[in-house]
Amino acid sequence: MPWIYALVGVLVGAVIGFAISRFTAPDYKKQKKLYKDLETAKFELEQQKQELTDHFAQSAEMLDSLGKEYTKLYQHMAKTSSELLPNIPEQDNPFAQKVAQQKAAASADESLEDAPKDYANGATGLLREEKKEYVDAPEPTEEKKAS
């Protein structure tokens, strides 16, 4: 019979402990709501970062195409100015200097694409199809054999 009293005491103690912990601990629902709000804010932040990345990528493409269009327009103006005003001196033509500078820059860019000067011409080393020459070394003399 004493074990029944012990069992009832343990059950009553568990119920009282649970009730006290629920009343003294911070509200569980509030913690759960804060955690949910945190996860929502993290998700929204990631979405905003992705949208910002997409925006800048699209803006970069648009700026690139805009630059190309301005270059085409400038080249057109330079070409037509020299065609429509063939007798105008070069110093009076505002496009002549820029066209010369662009041609010089383009030729400099093309020269940079050439192979470096230290590259060998053709295949070298193991992949070359020519047979290697073997040079016979002179026979060692008696003095060199002794030492």
Short mmCIF file of N, CA, C and O in Angstrom, two decimals, residues 102-115:
data_model
loop_
_atom_site.label_atom_id
_atom_site.label_comp_id
_atom_site.label_asym_id
_atom_site.label_seq_id
_atom_site.Cartn_x
_atom_site.Cartn_y
_atom_site.Cartn_z
N GLN A 102 39.88 56.03 -82.11
CA GLN A 102 39.22 54.73 -82.03
C GLN A 102 39.94 53.71 -82.90
O GLN A 102 40.09 52.55 -82.50
N LYS A 103 40.39 54.11 -84.08
CA LYS A 103 41.12 53.18 -84.94
C LYS A 103 42.43 52.78 -84.30
O LYS A 103 42.84 51.62 -84.37
N ALA A 104 43.13 53.72 -83.66
CA ALA A 104 44.38 53.40 -82.98
C ALA A 104 44.14 52.45 -81.81
O ALA A 104 44.90 51.51 -81.60
N ALA A 105 43.07 52.68 -81.07
CA ALA A 105 42.74 51.80 -79.94
C ALA A 105 42.37 50.41 -80.43
O ALA A 105 42.75 49.40 -79.82
N ALA A 106 41.64 50.32 -81.53
CA ALA A 106 41.26 49.02 -82.07
C ALA A 106 42.48 48.25 -82.56
O ALA A 106 42.59 47.05 -82.34
N SER A 107 43.42 48.94 -83.20
CA SER A 107 44.63 48.24 -83.66
C SER A 107 45.48 47.81 -82.47
O SER A 107 46.13 46.76 -82.51
N ALA A 108 45.49 48.61 -81.40
CA ALA A 108 46.23 48.21 -80.20
C ALA A 108 45.59 46.99 -79.55
O ALA A 108 46.28 46.09 -79.08
N ASP A 109 44.26 46.92 -79.55
CA ASP A 109 43.57 45.76 -78.99
C ASP A 109 43.86 44.51 -79.80
O ASP A 109 44.02 43.42 -79.25
N GLU A 110 43.90 44.64 -81.13
CA GLU A 110 44.19 43.48 -81.98
C GLU A 110 45.60 42.98 -81.77
O GLU A 110 45.86 41.77 -81.80
N SER A 111 46.55 43.88 -81.54
CA SER A 111 47.93 43.44 -81.34
C SER A 111 48.10 42.74 -80.01
O SER A 111 48.99 41.90 -79.85
N LEU A 112 47.24 43.04 -79.04
CA LEU A 112 47.31 42.36 -77.75
C LEU A 112 46.85 40.92 -77.85
O LEU A 112 47.22 40.09 -77.03
N GLU A 113 46.03 40.60 -78.84
CA GLU A 113 45.52 39.25 -78.97
C GLU A 113 46.53 38.30 -79.58
O GLU A 113 46.33 37.10 -79.60
N ASP A 114 47.64 38.81 -80.14
CA ASP A 114 48.67 37.95 -80.71
C ASP A 114 49.34 37.16 -79.60
O ASP A 114 49.31 37.53 -78.42
N ALA A 115 49.99 36.06 -79.99
CA ALA A 115 50.68 35.23 -79.00
C ALA A 115 51.88 35.99 -78.45
O ALA A 115 52.50 36.79 -79.15
#
